[in-house]
One Martini backbone bead per residue (centre of mass of N, CA, C, O) as a GRO file, in nm:
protein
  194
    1UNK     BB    1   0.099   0.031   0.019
    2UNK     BB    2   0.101   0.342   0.001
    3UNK     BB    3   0.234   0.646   0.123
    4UNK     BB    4   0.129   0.903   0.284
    5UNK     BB    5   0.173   1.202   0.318
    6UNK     BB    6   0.301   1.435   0.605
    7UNK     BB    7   0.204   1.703   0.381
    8UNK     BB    8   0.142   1.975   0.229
    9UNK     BB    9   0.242   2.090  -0.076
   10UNK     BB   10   0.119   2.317  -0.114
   11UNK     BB   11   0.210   2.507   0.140
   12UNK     BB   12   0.548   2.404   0.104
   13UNK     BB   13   0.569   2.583  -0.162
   14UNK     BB   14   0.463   2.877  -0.006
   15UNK     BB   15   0.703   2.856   0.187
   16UNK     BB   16   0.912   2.881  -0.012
   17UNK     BB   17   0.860   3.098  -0.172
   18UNK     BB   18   0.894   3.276   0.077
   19UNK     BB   19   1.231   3.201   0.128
   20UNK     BB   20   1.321   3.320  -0.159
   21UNK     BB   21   1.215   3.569  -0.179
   22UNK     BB   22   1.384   3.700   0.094
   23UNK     BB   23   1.671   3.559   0.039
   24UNK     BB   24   1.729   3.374  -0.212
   25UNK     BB   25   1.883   3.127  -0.348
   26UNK     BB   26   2.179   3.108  -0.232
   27UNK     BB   27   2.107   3.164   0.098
   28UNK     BB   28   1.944   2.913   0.045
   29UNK     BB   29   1.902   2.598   0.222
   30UNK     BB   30   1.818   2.322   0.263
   31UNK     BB   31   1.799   2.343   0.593
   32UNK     BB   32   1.629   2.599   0.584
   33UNK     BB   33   1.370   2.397   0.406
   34UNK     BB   34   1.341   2.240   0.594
   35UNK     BB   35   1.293   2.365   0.840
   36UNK     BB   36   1.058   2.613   0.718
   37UNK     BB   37   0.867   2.350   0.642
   38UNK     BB   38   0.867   2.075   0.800
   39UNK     BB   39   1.045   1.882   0.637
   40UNK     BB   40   1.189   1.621   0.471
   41UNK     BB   41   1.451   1.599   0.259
   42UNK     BB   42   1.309   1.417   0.140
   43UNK     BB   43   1.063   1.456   0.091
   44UNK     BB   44   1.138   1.695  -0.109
   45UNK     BB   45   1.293   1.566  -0.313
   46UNK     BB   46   1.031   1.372  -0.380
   47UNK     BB   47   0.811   1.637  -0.460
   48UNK     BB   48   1.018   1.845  -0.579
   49UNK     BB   49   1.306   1.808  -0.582
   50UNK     BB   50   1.542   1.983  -0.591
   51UNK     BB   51   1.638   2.325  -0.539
   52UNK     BB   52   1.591   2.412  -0.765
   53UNK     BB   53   1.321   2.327  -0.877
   54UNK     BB   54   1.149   2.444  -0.607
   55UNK     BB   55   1.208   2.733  -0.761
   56UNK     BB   56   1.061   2.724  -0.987
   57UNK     BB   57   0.794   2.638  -0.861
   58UNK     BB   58   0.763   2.864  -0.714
   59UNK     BB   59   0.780   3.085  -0.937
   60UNK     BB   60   0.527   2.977  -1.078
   61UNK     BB   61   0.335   3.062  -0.824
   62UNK     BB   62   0.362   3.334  -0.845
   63UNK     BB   63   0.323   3.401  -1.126
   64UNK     BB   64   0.006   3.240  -1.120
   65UNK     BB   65  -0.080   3.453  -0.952
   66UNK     BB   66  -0.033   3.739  -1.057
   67UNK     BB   67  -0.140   3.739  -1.361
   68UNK     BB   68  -0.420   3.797  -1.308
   69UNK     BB   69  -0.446   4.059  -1.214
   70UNK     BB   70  -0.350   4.227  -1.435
   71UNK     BB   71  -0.541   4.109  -1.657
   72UNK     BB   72  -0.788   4.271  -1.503
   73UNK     BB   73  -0.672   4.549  -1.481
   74UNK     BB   74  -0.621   4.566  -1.823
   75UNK     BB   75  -0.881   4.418  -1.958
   76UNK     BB   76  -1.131   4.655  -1.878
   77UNK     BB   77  -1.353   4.803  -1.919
   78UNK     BB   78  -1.282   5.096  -2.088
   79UNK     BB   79  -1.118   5.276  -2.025
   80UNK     BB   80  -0.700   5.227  -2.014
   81UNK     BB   81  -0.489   5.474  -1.886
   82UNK     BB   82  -0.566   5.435  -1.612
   83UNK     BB   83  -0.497   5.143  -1.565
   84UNK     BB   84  -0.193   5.176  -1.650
   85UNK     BB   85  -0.150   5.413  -1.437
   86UNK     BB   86  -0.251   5.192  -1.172
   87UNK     BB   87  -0.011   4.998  -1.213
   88UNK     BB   88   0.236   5.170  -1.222
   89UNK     BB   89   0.169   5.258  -0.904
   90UNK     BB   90   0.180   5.009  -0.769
   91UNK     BB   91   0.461   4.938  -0.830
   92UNK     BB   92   0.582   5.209  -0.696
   93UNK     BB   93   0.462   5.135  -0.402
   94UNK     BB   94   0.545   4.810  -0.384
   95UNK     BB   95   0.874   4.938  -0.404
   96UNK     BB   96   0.806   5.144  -0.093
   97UNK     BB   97   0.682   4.925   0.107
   98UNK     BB   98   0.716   4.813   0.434
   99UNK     BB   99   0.789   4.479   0.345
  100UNK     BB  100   0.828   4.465   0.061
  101UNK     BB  101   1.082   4.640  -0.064
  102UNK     BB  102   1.313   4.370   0.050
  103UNK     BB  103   1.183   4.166  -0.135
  104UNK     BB  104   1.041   4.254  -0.378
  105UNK     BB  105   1.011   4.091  -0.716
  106UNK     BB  106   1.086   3.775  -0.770
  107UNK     BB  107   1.129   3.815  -1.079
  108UNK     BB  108   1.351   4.027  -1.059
  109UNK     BB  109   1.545   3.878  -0.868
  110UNK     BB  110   1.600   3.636  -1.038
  111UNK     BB  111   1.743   3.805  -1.273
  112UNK     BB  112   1.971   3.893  -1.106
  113UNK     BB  113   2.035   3.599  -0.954
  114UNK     BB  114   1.989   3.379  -1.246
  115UNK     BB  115   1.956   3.447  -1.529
  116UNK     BB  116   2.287   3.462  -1.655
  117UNK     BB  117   2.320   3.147  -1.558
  118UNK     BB  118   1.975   3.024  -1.614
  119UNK     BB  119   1.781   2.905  -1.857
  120UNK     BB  120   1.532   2.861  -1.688
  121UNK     BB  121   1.495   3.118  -1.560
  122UNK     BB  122   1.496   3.271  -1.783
  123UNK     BB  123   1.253   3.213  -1.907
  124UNK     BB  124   1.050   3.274  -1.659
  125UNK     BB  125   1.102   3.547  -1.725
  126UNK     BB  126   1.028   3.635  -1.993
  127UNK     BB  127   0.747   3.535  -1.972
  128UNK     BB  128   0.655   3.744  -1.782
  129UNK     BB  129   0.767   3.982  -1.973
  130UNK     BB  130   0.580   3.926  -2.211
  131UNK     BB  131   0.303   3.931  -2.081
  132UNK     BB  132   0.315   4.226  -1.966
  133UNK     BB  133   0.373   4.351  -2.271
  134UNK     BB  134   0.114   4.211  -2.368
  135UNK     BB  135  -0.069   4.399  -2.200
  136UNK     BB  136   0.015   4.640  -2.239
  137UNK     BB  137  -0.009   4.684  -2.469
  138UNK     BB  138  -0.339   4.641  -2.538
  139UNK     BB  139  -0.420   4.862  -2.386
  140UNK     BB  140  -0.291   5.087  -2.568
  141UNK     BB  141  -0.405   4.990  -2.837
  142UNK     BB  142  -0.683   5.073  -2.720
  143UNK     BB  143  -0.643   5.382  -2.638
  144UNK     BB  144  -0.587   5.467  -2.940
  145UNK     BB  145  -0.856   5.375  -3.032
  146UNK     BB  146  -1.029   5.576  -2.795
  147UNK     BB  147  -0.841   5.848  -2.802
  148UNK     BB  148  -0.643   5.850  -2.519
  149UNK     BB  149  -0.375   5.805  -2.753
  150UNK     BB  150  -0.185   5.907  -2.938
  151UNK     BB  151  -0.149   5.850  -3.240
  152UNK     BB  152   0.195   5.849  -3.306
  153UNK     BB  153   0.207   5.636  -3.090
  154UNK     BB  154   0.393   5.315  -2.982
  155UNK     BB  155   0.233   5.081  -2.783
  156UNK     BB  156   0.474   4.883  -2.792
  157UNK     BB  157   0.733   5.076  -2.680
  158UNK     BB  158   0.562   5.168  -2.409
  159UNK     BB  159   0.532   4.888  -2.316
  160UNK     BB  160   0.859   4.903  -2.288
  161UNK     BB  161   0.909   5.095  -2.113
  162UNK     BB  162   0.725   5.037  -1.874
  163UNK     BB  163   0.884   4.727  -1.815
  164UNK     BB  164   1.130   4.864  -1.731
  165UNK     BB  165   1.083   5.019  -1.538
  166UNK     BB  166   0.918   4.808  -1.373
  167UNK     BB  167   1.198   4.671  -1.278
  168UNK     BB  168   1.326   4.932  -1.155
  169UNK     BB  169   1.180   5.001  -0.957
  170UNK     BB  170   1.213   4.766  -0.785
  171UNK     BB  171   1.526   4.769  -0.784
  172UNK     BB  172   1.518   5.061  -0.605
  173UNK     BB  173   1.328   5.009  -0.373
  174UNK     BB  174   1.511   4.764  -0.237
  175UNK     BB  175   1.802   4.954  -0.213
  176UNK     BB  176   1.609   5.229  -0.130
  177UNK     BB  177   1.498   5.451   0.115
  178UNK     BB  178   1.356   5.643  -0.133
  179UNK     BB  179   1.036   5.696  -0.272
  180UNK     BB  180   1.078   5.939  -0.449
  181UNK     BB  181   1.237   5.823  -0.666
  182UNK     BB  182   1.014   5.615  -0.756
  183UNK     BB  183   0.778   5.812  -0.790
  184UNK     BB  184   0.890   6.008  -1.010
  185UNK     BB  185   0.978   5.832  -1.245
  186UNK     BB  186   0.696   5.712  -1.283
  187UNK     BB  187   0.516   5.964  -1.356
  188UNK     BB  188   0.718   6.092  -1.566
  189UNK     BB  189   0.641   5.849  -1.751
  190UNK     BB  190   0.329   5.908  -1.771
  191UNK     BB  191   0.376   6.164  -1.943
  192UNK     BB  192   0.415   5.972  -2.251
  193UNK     BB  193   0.083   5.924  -2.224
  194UNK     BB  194  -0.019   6.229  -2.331
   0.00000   0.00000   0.00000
């Protein structure tokens, strides 16, 4: 008969990632994830494979809790460039708030500490900002259609410029205690967007 685990996975899952979100991949050590999980070596293992998978896991588990937030943010019925200008301030709010600001942005910490040399997580960094790119352009495209952005403006481009940033609000408010540089930045940001 087979044996069953003596933990959650699903919640084992988000407590890991919750441990590489804070700490970073390099950081987290398996007795760590030990220890934080409250399970043993082997469960783990067993259920998630070693330490890279279990953080590509985690890694998966964060992108697919945030993308639909986004994606009803940005596809909502209604004027478009109000929801575009309130996920760029969500994003600079979240880069500069107490508690958030330290741990970052899974994704954004993963590009700087694993995409450069690790194939696997740089495919699952480029998937998460092709599709958040890919959300920013559909609602500018959208803007231009509704007369609310200029026929001129190339919302292709606008949304790559606007997922740089967010990308950068990130990583300044991580590593700055001073949120007017991020306020400041983001603004100015969408002002490209009158």
């Amino acid at each position: 008969m087979a044996r069953t685990k003596e933990f959650d996975p699903d919640a084992a899952l988000q407590s890991a990632l919750e441990l590489f979100w804070r700490r970073g991949y390099e950081a987290t050590s398996m007795t760590d994830l030990v220890e934080h999980l409250g399970v043993g070596r082997a469960s783990i293992y067993a259920t998630f494979g070693n330490k890279h998978e279990l953080y590509l896991k985690a890694l998966d588990r964060y992108q697919q809790a945030r993308n639909p937030q986004l994606l009803r943010e940005l596809s909502q019925p209604g004027p478009a460039l109000p929801a575009v200008r309130a996920v760029v301030r969500r994003f600079a709010t979240e880069a500069t708030t107490e508690g958030r600001r330290l741990s970052g942005c899974f994704v954004t910490n993963t590009a700087a500490e694993l995409a450069p040399h690790d194939t696997a997580a740089a495919r699952r960094v480029e998937h998460n900002w092709d599709h958040l790119e890919t959300l920013l352009h559909s609602a500018l495209v959208r803007a231009q259609a509704q007369g609310e952005l200029p026929a001129g403006r190339n919302p292709l481009t606008l949304a790559r410029m606007l997922l740089v940033l967010m990308q950068g609000l990130r990583v300044v408010g991580k590593a700055s205690a001073d949120p007017v540089r991020v306020q400041d930045a983001a603004e100015q940001a969408l002002t490209l967007l009158d």
